[in-house]
Amino acid sequence: MSMEIDTPISLPQQPLLSQNNATILCCNCGAPIDGTLSAGALCYDCVKLTVDISEGVQREATLHICRDCERWLQPPAHWITAAPESRELLALCLRKLRGLAKVRIIDASFIWTEPHSRRIKVKLTIQQEAFQGTILQQTFEVEYVVAYHQCPDCAKSFTANTWRAVVQVRQKVPHKRTFLYLEQLILKHSAHKDTINIKEVKDGLDFYFSARNHAEKFVDFLTSVAPVRSKKSQELISHDIHTSTKSYKFSFSCELVPICKDDLVALPIKLAKQIGNISPLTICYRVGTGINLLDPTTLQTADVSTPIYWRSPFSTLADVQELVEFVVMDIEPLGLEKGHFVLAEATVARASDLGVNDKTFYTRTHLGGVLHPGDSVMGYHLSGTNFNSPQFEALEDSTAHASAIPDVILVKKFYARKRKNHNRTWRLKRMNKDEGEMLPKKTDQEKMEMDYEMFLRDVEEDKELRSTVALYKQRMNKSKTDGVETQSVAETEGTDADGVPKININELLDEFEDLNVEDEE
């Protein structure tokens, strides 16, 4: 098999065209140049020496920074956050220069300067067409002077009565335990960072903000962590008839549900049937975005959401201030468990009746997993007690529920604190609040301290509650205060010998200023 090879074909060569371009001499240095391409009869080197394409660009400018919040002014009235030698700061520097619209920016970079010199230098590389067919590239430096200028937000924060929006949080209860828990949630999530003032008033707190959107963001946070309903109102401050510009002050009223943890609740019979046919006489074992209720005789639970509650509101039958101490004489678990609740039958007696009479009470309780004979327990004494509640009167008049009302409802185990004046190994943060025009009276101050001590005991005894707050390790030295928050040092009243639940050291957090961070060389 033979292979066929094509015969080579010769292609005719095209004759090269003779280029008879005109050559002239540079009028400045005498170098030969192409006369058809050189505009102005100048060579490229002479064009670079005689033409300045950066002539219309500023070489000096001024930048304004607020020394309080360290934000930069972006004209006309916008304040931005930019780190040193960042892209945002470089963009701000380029916007400050006039004349850059006529040239093309090739490169821009910072030149290092002393931080205390209050000078910023930027190296720019630009291109521009000097003549037809001649493009020049030039590099030069621009120096910026950093000047201090207070932004309007900081000016308002240093001036009294300059708030733009206020959030008024209220709860009509005789104690402050709910607000103490809400305070810890606010601190844990840093929801108060935009406030300019926090004032403590009767039945609640007032949070002042410099902007309306900050107040709306805070209201959204409260709605996500607590059962609240909010109302909004606005007040006209000023009105410019020439520009139709109006200035308002906004007020947000947030009312918390007046039911707290460990309260005794008598539900309306109709509502009890709607939320799962639960017994109308329940205790509140948790307050989240809704109210979590528990029937201690059957361990049945039910949730009452915020809209359902405000559609048919009801009050508590008794609060934690009416708890009575009982002593467990005998207890027998029934075998039914639900979470950490264990149903049991208990025989209890009032602690004040020991040695006086032999009167005992038989009841069912959900505390079968923690109670033992001889323990003290706090509960509500219903027999012989008159309640001013239409819901409880409806229960007594009902043939289906009147016989199911127990004599005693046990709520939580009581731990006797014997030792006092000892520091706990943990502490909580407190917000720096303005007490208002009038300082609290001595009796009110003692009541506030007692409420705070009761809240600390709840944190110790309730692991579920403890998981939602931030606990910090106790400092060995004297506590310090800063400009935003003050540290609250709690006093202990219990030791391991008293049987008080102890907080594991692994649950405690270290603050940044307590950490010993050193640079390794």
Coordinates of C-alpha atoms in Angstrom, one line a residue:
M1 CA 0.0 0.0 0.0
S2 CA 1.6 3.2 -1.1
M3 CA 1.1 6.6 0.4
E4 CA 0.2 9.5 -1.9
I5 CA 2.0 12.8 -1.3
D6 CA 0.7 16.1 -2.6
T7 CA 3.0 18.0 -4.7
P8 CA 4.1 21.3 -3.2
I9 CA 2.5 24.5 -4.5
S10 CA 4.4 27.7 -4.6
L11 CA 2.5 30.8 -3.4
P12 CA 3.3 34.1 -5.0
Q13 CA 4.9 36.5 -2.7
Q14 CA 3.3 39.9 -2.4
P15 CA 5.7 42.7 -2.8
L16 CA 6.3 44.8 0.4
L17 CA 4.9 48.3 0.2
S18 CA 7.4 50.9 0.7
Q19 CA 6.6 53.1 3.6
N20 CA 7.6 56.6 2.9
N21 CA 6.5 58.2 6.3
A22 CA 7.6 61.7 7.0
T23 CA 10.2 62.1 9.7
I24 CA 10.6 65.3 11.6
L25 CA 12.7 66.5 14.5
C26 CA 11.4 67.2 18.0
C27 CA 11.1 70.9 18.4
N28 CA 12.5 70.7 22.0
C29 CA 15.3 68.1 21.9
G30 CA 15.8 67.5 18.2
A31 CA 15.2 63.8 18.3
P32 CA 13.7 62.2 15.1
I33 CA 10.1 61.4 15.4
D34 CA 7.2 60.2 13.1
G35 CA 5.6 63.3 11.8
T36 CA 2.2 61.7 11.2
L37 CA 1.8 60.5 14.8
S38 CA 3.5 63.2 16.9
A39 CA 1.1 65.9 17.8
G40 CA 2.7 69.2 18.8
A41 CA 6.0 68.2 17.2
L42 CA 7.2 66.7 20.6
C43 CA 8.7 63.4 21.3
Y44 CA 7.3 61.1 24.0
D45 CA 10.0 62.1 26.6
C46 CA 9.4 65.8 26.0
V47 CA 5.7 65.3 26.3
K48 CA 6.1 63.7 29.7
L49 CA 8.4 66.6 30.8
T50 CA 6.2 69.4 29.5
V51 CA 2.6 68.1 30.1
D52 CA 1.2 67.7 33.6
I53 CA -2.0 65.6 33.5
S54 CA -2.5 65.9 37.3
E55 CA -2.7 69.7 37.1
G56 CA -6.5 69.8 37.9
V57 CA -6.3 67.3 40.7
Q58 CA -6.1 68.4 44.3
R59 CA -2.9 67.7 46.2
E60 CA -4.2 68.6 49.6
A61 CA -7.6 67.9 51.3
T62 CA -9.2 67.7 54.8
L63 CA -10.9 64.7 56.4
H64 CA -13.2 65.0 59.4
I65 CA -13.5 62.3 62.1
C66 CA -15.5 62.2 65.3
R67 CA -13.2 61.5 68.2
D68 CA -16.0 59.9 70.3
C69 CA -17.3 57.3 67.9
E70 CA -14.4 57.3 65.5
R71 CA -16.6 57.7 62.4
W72 CA -15.6 59.6 59.3
L73 CA -17.7 62.3 57.7
Q74 CA -18.8 61.5 54.1
P75 CA -20.2 64.8 52.7
P76 CA -22.7 66.1 52.9
A77 CA -24.0 64.7 56.2
H78 CA -23.3 60.9 56.2
W79 CA -21.0 59.3 58.9
I80 CA -19.3 56.0 58.0
T81 CA -17.1 53.6 60.0
A82 CA -13.8 52.9 58.4
A83 CA -10.6 51.3 59.8
P84 CA -7.2 52.8 59.2
E85 CA -5.8 52.0 55.7
S86 CA -9.0 50.2 54.8
R87 CA -10.8 50.1 51.4
E88 CA -13.6 52.2 52.8
L89 CA -11.2 54.9 54.0
L90 CA -9.4 54.9 50.6
A91 CA -12.7 55.3 48.8
L92 CA -13.6 58.2 51.1
C93 CA -10.2 59.8 50.3
L94 CA -10.7 59.5 46.6
R95 CA -14.2 61.1 46.8
K96 CA -12.7 64.1 48.5
L97 CA -10.5 65.0 45.6
R98 CA -11.8 67.3 42.8
G99 CA -10.6 66.7 39.2
L100 CA -10.4 62.9 39.3
A101 CA -13.4 62.6 36.9
K102 CA -11.3 63.9 34.0
V103 CA -8.5 61.2 34.4
R104 CA -8.4 57.4 34.7
I105 CA -7.2 56.0 38.1
I106 CA -4.8 53.1 37.6
D107 CA -3.7 52.5 41.2
A108 CA -4.2 54.0 44.7
S109 CA -2.4 53.1 47.9
F110 CA -1.7 54.5 51.4
I111 CA 1.8 55.7 52.4
W112 CA 2.6 55.0 56.0
T113 CA 2.6 58.0 58.4
E114 CA 2.9 58.4 62.1
P115 CA -0.5 57.8 63.8
H116 CA -0.2 60.9 65.9
S117 CA 0.7 63.1 63.0
R118 CA -2.9 63.5 62.0
R119 CA -1.9 63.2 58.3
I120 CA -2.9 60.6 55.7
K121 CA -0.9 60.3 52.5
V122 CA -2.2 58.5 49.4
K123 CA -0.1 57.5 46.3
L124 CA -2.1 57.9 43.1
T125 CA -1.3 56.6 39.6
I126 CA -3.4 58.1 36.8
Q127 CA -3.6 58.0 33.0
Q128 CA -4.8 60.6 30.5
E129 CA -4.5 61.3 26.7
A130 CA -2.3 64.3 26.4
F131 CA -2.4 64.5 22.5
Q132 CA -4.1 62.4 19.9
G133 CA -2.5 59.0 20.2
T134 CA -0.3 59.9 23.1
I135 CA -1.4 58.5 26.6
L136 CA 0.6 59.6 29.6
Q137 CA 0.8 57.9 33.0
Q138 CA 1.8 59.9 36.1
T139 CA 2.2 59.1 39.8
F140 CA 1.9 61.7 42.6
E141 CA 1.1 62.0 46.3
V142 CA -1.9 63.6 48.0
E143 CA -1.8 64.6 51.6
Y144 CA -4.9 64.7 53.8
V145 CA -5.2 66.6 57.1
V146 CA -7.4 64.8 59.7
A147 CA -9.6 67.3 61.6
Y148 CA -11.9 66.6 64.6
H149 CA -15.6 67.2 64.2
Q150 CA -18.3 65.9 66.5
C151 CA -21.1 64.0 64.8
P152 CA -24.7 64.8 65.5
D153 CA -25.3 61.5 67.3
C154 CA -22.5 62.1 69.8
A155 CA -23.6 65.7 70.2
K156 CA -27.1 64.5 71.2
S157 CA -25.6 61.9 73.6
F158 CA -23.8 64.7 75.5
T159 CA -26.9 66.9 75.6
A160 CA -29.8 66.3 77.9
N161 CA -33.3 65.7 76.6
T162 CA -32.3 65.0 73.0
W163 CA -33.8 61.6 72.7
R164 CA -35.9 60.9 69.6
A165 CA -37.6 57.6 70.7
V166 CA -38.4 56.0 74.0
V167 CA -39.4 52.5 74.9
Q168 CA -41.5 52.3 78.1
V169 CA -41.4 48.7 79.5
R170 CA -44.0 48.1 82.3
Q171 CA -45.2 45.2 84.3
K172 CA -47.8 45.6 87.1
V173 CA -46.5 43.2 89.7
P174 CA -45.3 43.8 93.3
H175 CA -41.7 42.6 92.6
K176 CA -38.9 43.2 90.2
R177 CA -37.8 39.6 89.5
T178 CA -39.1 39.6 85.9
F179 CA -37.2 42.8 85.2
L180 CA -34.1 41.4 86.7
Y181 CA -34.3 38.4 84.4
L182 CA -35.1 40.7 81.4
E183 CA -32.0 42.8 82.3
Q184 CA -29.8 39.7 82.1
L185 CA -31.2 38.8 78.7
I186 CA -30.6 42.4 77.4
L187 CA -27.0 42.3 78.7
K188 CA -26.4 38.9 77.2
H189 CA -27.5 39.9 73.7
S190 CA -26.2 43.5 74.0
A191 CA -29.6 44.8 73.1
H192 CA -29.0 48.1 75.0
K193 CA -25.9 49.2 73.0
D194 CA -27.9 51.9 71.1
T195 CA -29.5 53.5 74.2
I196 CA -28.5 56.9 75.3
N197 CA -30.1 56.6 78.7
I198 CA -31.9 54.1 80.9
K199 CA -34.2 55.4 83.6
E200 CA -35.8 53.4 86.3
V201 CA -39.4 54.3 87.0
K202 CA -42.3 52.9 88.9
D203 CA -43.4 49.4 87.6
G204 CA -40.7 49.4 84.9
L205 CA -37.9 50.9 82.9
D206 CA -37.6 53.6 80.2
F207 CA -35.0 53.1 77.4
Y208 CA -34.1 56.3 75.5
F209 CA -32.8 56.2 71.9
S210 CA -31.5 58.8 69.5
A211 CA -33.2 57.2 66.4
R212 CA -36.5 55.6 65.8
N213 CA -35.2 52.5 64.1
H214 CA -33.1 51.7 67.2
A215 CA -36.2 51.8 69.3
E216 CA -38.1 49.6 66.9
K217 CA -35.2 47.1 66.9
F218 CA -35.3 47.0 70.7
V219 CA -39.1 46.4 70.7
D220 CA -38.6 43.5 68.3
F221 CA -36.0 42.0 70.7
L222 CA -38.4 42.3 73.6
T223 CA -41.1 40.6 71.6
S224 CA -38.7 37.7 70.8
V225 CA -37.8 37.0 74.5
A226 CA -40.8 38.0 76.6
P227 CA -44.6 38.0 76.3
V228 CA -45.3 41.7 75.6
R229 CA -47.7 43.8 73.7
S230 CA -46.6 47.1 72.3
K231 CA -48.3 50.4 71.3
K232 CA -46.8 53.2 69.3
S233 CA -47.5 56.9 69.6
Q234 CA -45.8 60.0 68.2
E235 CA -45.7 63.7 69.2
L236 CA -45.0 66.6 66.7
I237 CA -42.0 68.6 67.9
S238 CA -41.5 71.1 65.0
H239 CA -42.8 71.8 61.6
D240 CA -41.2 73.8 58.8
I241 CA -43.9 75.2 56.6
H242 CA -41.5 76.2 53.9
T243 CA -40.0 72.7 53.3
S244 CA -42.8 70.7 54.9
T245 CA -40.2 69.0 57.2
K246 CA -41.6 67.7 60.4
S247 CA -39.9 66.4 63.5
Y248 CA -41.4 63.8 65.8
K249 CA -40.7 62.1 69.1
F250 CA -41.8 58.5 69.2
S251 CA -43.0 56.5 72.2
F252 CA -43.3 52.8 72.4
S253 CA -45.3 51.3 75.3
C254 CA -44.4 47.7 76.0
E255 CA -46.5 45.9 78.7
L256 CA -45.3 42.6 80.0
V257 CA -47.8 39.9 81.0
P258 CA -48.4 40.3 84.8
I259 CA -47.7 36.6 85.5
C260 CA -44.3 35.5 86.7
K261 CA -42.6 32.2 87.4
D262 CA -44.0 30.1 90.3
D263 CA -47.2 32.1 90.4
L264 CA -50.5 30.4 91.1
V265 CA -52.9 30.9 88.2
A266 CA -56.7 30.3 88.0
L267 CA -57.6 30.1 84.4
P268 CA -61.0 30.8 83.0
I269 CA -62.8 27.5 82.5
K270 CA -63.5 28.2 78.8
L271 CA -59.8 29.1 78.2
A272 CA -58.6 26.0 80.1
K273 CA -60.7 23.8 77.7
Q274 CA -59.4 25.6 74.6
I275 CA -55.7 25.1 75.4
G276 CA -55.9 21.3 76.0
N277 CA -58.6 20.7 78.6
I278 CA -56.2 21.4 81.4
S279 CA -57.2 21.8 85.0
P280 CA -58.0 25.5 85.6
L281 CA -55.9 25.7 88.7
T282 CA -52.2 25.6 87.6
I283 CA -48.8 27.1 88.4
C284 CA -46.6 29.0 86.0
Y285 CA -43.3 27.1 85.7
R286 CA -41.7 29.2 83.0
V287 CA -42.2 32.5 81.2
G288 CA -40.8 32.8 77.6
T289 CA -42.5 34.2 74.6
G290 CA -45.6 32.8 76.2
I291 CA -46.8 31.5 79.5
N292 CA -46.1 27.9 80.3
L293 CA -48.5 26.4 82.8
L294 CA -48.4 23.1 84.7
D295 CA -51.0 21.1 86.5
P296 CA -49.1 19.7 89.5
T297 CA -51.7 16.9 90.0
T298 CA -51.4 15.3 86.5
L299 CA -48.2 16.8 85.1
Q300 CA -50.2 18.2 82.1
T301 CA -48.7 21.3 80.6
A302 CA -50.2 24.0 78.4
D303 CA -48.9 27.1 76.7
V304 CA -50.8 30.4 76.6
S305 CA -49.4 32.6 73.8
T306 CA -49.3 36.4 74.1
P307 CA -52.2 37.1 71.7
I308 CA -54.4 34.5 73.4
Y309 CA -53.7 36.1 76.9
W310 CA -54.4 39.7 75.8
R311 CA -57.6 38.5 74.1
S312 CA -59.0 37.3 77.5
P313 CA -56.6 38.5 80.2
F314 CA -56.5 37.1 83.7
S315 CA -54.6 37.8 86.8
T316 CA -52.6 35.6 89.2
L317 CA -54.4 34.0 92.1
A318 CA -51.3 34.3 94.3
D319 CA -47.7 35.3 93.8
V320 CA -44.4 34.2 95.3
Q321 CA -44.7 36.6 98.2
E322 CA -47.6 34.4 99.6
L323 CA -45.7 31.2 99.6
V324 CA -45.8 29.2 102.9
E325 CA -43.1 26.8 104.1
F326 CA -44.1 23.2 104.6
V327 CA -42.2 20.2 105.9
V328 CA -42.5 16.9 104.0
M329 CA -43.6 14.1 106.3
D330 CA -43.9 11.4 103.7
I331 CA -43.6 11.2 99.9
E332 CA -44.2 8.3 97.5
P333 CA -43.6 8.6 93.7
L334 CA -46.3 7.4 91.4
G335 CA -44.1 6.5 88.5
L336 CA -45.3 9.1 86.1
E337 CA -42.5 11.4 84.8
K338 CA -42.5 14.2 82.3
G339 CA -39.1 15.9 81.7
H340 CA -37.7 16.8 85.1
F341 CA -41.1 16.6 86.8
V342 CA -42.0 13.4 88.7
L343 CA -45.5 12.9 90.0
A344 CA -45.7 11.9 93.7
E345 CA -48.1 11.8 96.6
A346 CA -46.9 13.8 99.6
T347 CA -48.0 14.3 103.2
V348 CA -46.9 17.8 104.4
A349 CA -47.4 20.0 107.4
R350 CA -46.9 23.7 107.9
A351 CA -43.6 24.5 109.4
S352 CA -45.3 26.9 111.8
D353 CA -47.6 24.1 113.1
L354 CA -44.8 21.8 114.1
G355 CA -45.0 21.4 117.9
V356 CA -48.4 23.2 118.0
N357 CA -50.8 20.8 116.4
D358 CA -50.7 17.6 114.3
K359 CA -52.5 18.9 111.3
T360 CA -51.2 17.5 108.0
F361 CA -52.2 17.9 104.4
Y362 CA -52.3 15.3 101.7
T363 CA -51.6 16.4 98.1
R364 CA -50.1 15.5 94.8
T365 CA -47.0 17.3 93.6
H366 CA -44.6 17.4 90.6
L367 CA -41.5 17.6 92.8
G368 CA -41.2 13.8 93.5
G369 CA -37.7 13.8 92.1
V370 CA -36.2 16.3 94.5
L371 CA -38.3 16.0 97.7
H372 CA -37.5 13.6 100.5
P373 CA -39.0 13.1 104.0
G374 CA -37.8 15.9 106.2
D375 CA -37.2 18.4 103.4
S376 CA -38.7 21.9 103.4
V377 CA -40.9 23.0 100.5
M378 CA -42.6 26.2 99.6
G379 CA -46.3 26.1 98.5
Y380 CA -49.6 27.8 98.5
H381 CA -52.1 27.1 101.3
L382 CA -55.5 27.2 99.7
S383 CA -57.8 25.8 102.5
G384 CA -59.3 28.6 104.5
T385 CA -57.9 31.3 102.2
N386 CA -60.1 33.9 100.6
F387 CA -59.2 35.0 97.1
N388 CA -60.6 38.0 95.4
S389 CA -60.7 36.4 91.9
P390 CA -63.8 35.8 89.7
Q391 CA -62.0 32.8 88.1
F392 CA -61.5 31.1 91.4
E393 CA -65.1 31.8 92.4
A394 CA -66.2 30.2 89.1
L395 CA -64.2 27.1 90.1
E396 CA -65.8 26.9 93.5
D397 CA -69.2 27.2 92.0
S398 CA -68.5 24.6 89.3
T399 CA -69.6 21.0 90.1
A400 CA -66.8 19.5 87.9
H401 CA -63.9 21.4 89.4
A402 CA -65.0 22.3 93.0
S403 CA -64.1 18.9 94.4
A404 CA -60.7 18.9 92.6
I405 CA -59.3 22.0 94.4
P406 CA -56.5 20.8 96.7
D407 CA -55.7 22.1 100.1
V408 CA -52.0 22.7 99.3
I409 CA -50.1 23.2 96.1
L410 CA -46.4 22.7 96.4
V411 CA -44.2 24.9 94.1
K412 CA -40.5 24.5 94.8
K413 CA -38.0 23.0 97.3
F414 CA -36.8 25.3 100.0
Y415 CA -33.1 25.4 100.8
A416 CA -32.2 26.8 104.3
R417 CA -29.3 29.2 104.1
K418 CA -27.4 29.0 107.4
R419 CA -24.1 30.8 106.6
K420 CA -24.1 34.4 105.6
N421 CA -21.7 37.1 104.5
H422 CA -19.7 35.0 102.1
N423 CA -19.1 35.8 98.5
R424 CA -20.5 33.6 95.8
T425 CA -18.1 32.3 93.2
W426 CA -20.1 33.8 90.4
R427 CA -21.7 37.2 89.7
L428 CA -24.0 38.9 87.3
K429 CA -23.7 42.1 85.3
R430 CA -26.0 45.0 86.0
M431 CA -27.0 47.9 83.7
N432 CA -26.1 51.4 84.6
K433 CA -29.5 52.9 85.2
D434 CA -30.7 56.4 86.1
E435 CA -32.8 56.3 89.3
G436 CA -34.7 59.4 88.3
E437 CA -35.3 62.5 90.2
M438 CA -36.2 60.9 93.5
L439 CA -34.1 58.3 95.2
P440 CA -35.8 55.2 96.5
K441 CA -36.8 55.1 100.2
K442 CA -35.0 52.9 102.6
T443 CA -37.9 50.4 102.7
D444 CA -38.0 50.4 98.9
Q445 CA -34.2 49.8 98.8
E446 CA -34.5 46.9 101.1
K447 CA -37.3 45.4 99.0
M448 CA -35.2 45.8 95.9
E449 CA -32.3 44.0 97.5
M450 CA -34.6 41.2 98.7
D451 CA -36.0 40.8 95.2
Y452 CA -32.4 40.6 93.8
E453 CA -31.5 38.0 96.4
M454 CA -34.5 35.9 95.5
F455 CA -33.5 36.2 91.8
L456 CA -30.0 35.0 92.6
R457 CA -31.5 32.0 94.5
D458 CA -33.6 31.2 91.5
V459 CA -30.5 31.2 89.3
E460 CA -28.8 28.8 91.7
E461 CA -31.7 26.4 92.0
D462 CA -33.1 26.4 88.4
K463 CA -30.6 25.0 85.9
E464 CA -32.9 25.8 83.0
L465 CA -33.1 29.5 84.0
R466 CA -29.3 29.5 84.5
S467 CA -28.7 28.4 81.0
T468 CA -30.3 31.5 79.6
V469 CA -28.2 34.1 81.4
A470 CA -24.5 34.9 81.4
L471 CA -22.7 34.1 84.6
Y472 CA -19.2 35.5 85.3
K473 CA -16.5 34.3 87.6
Q474 CA -16.1 36.3 90.8
R475 CA -13.2 38.6 91.1
M476 CA -10.9 38.1 94.0
N477 CA -10.3 41.8 94.4
K478 CA -12.7 44.6 94.8
S479 CA -15.2 44.9 91.9
K480 CA -14.7 47.7 89.5
T481 CA -17.2 49.8 87.6
D482 CA -17.0 51.1 84.1
G483 CA -18.8 53.8 82.2
V484 CA -21.5 51.5 80.7
E485 CA -22.1 48.7 83.2
T486 CA -21.5 48.1 86.8
Q487 CA -20.7 44.7 88.2
S488 CA -23.0 43.4 90.9
V489 CA -21.3 41.3 93.6
A490 CA -23.8 38.9 95.2
E491 CA -23.6 37.7 98.8
T492 CA -23.9 34.0 99.4
E493 CA -25.9 32.3 102.1
G494 CA -25.3 28.7 101.3
T495 CA -22.5 26.1 101.3
D496 CA -22.3 22.5 100.3
A497 CA -23.2 21.5 103.9
D498 CA -26.6 23.3 103.5
G499 CA -27.6 21.3 100.5
V500 CA -27.8 24.4 98.2
P501 CA -27.3 23.6 94.5
K502 CA -23.9 24.8 93.4
I503 CA -23.0 26.2 90.0
N504 CA -20.3 24.3 88.1
I505 CA -17.1 26.4 87.5
N506 CA -17.4 25.3 83.8
E507 CA -20.6 27.3 83.5
L508 CA -18.9 30.6 84.4
L509 CA -17.4 33.0 81.9
D510 CA -14.2 35.1 82.0
E511 CA -14.5 38.7 81.1
F512 CA -12.0 40.1 78.6
E513 CA -10.4 42.5 81.1
D514 CA -9.9 39.6 83.5
L515 CA -7.9 37.5 81.0
N516 CA -4.1 37.8 81.1
V517 CA -3.2 38.2 77.4
E518 CA 0.4 38.9 76.7
D519 CA 2.3 39.2 73.4
E520 CA 5.0 36.7 72.8
E521 CA 8.2 38.1 71.4

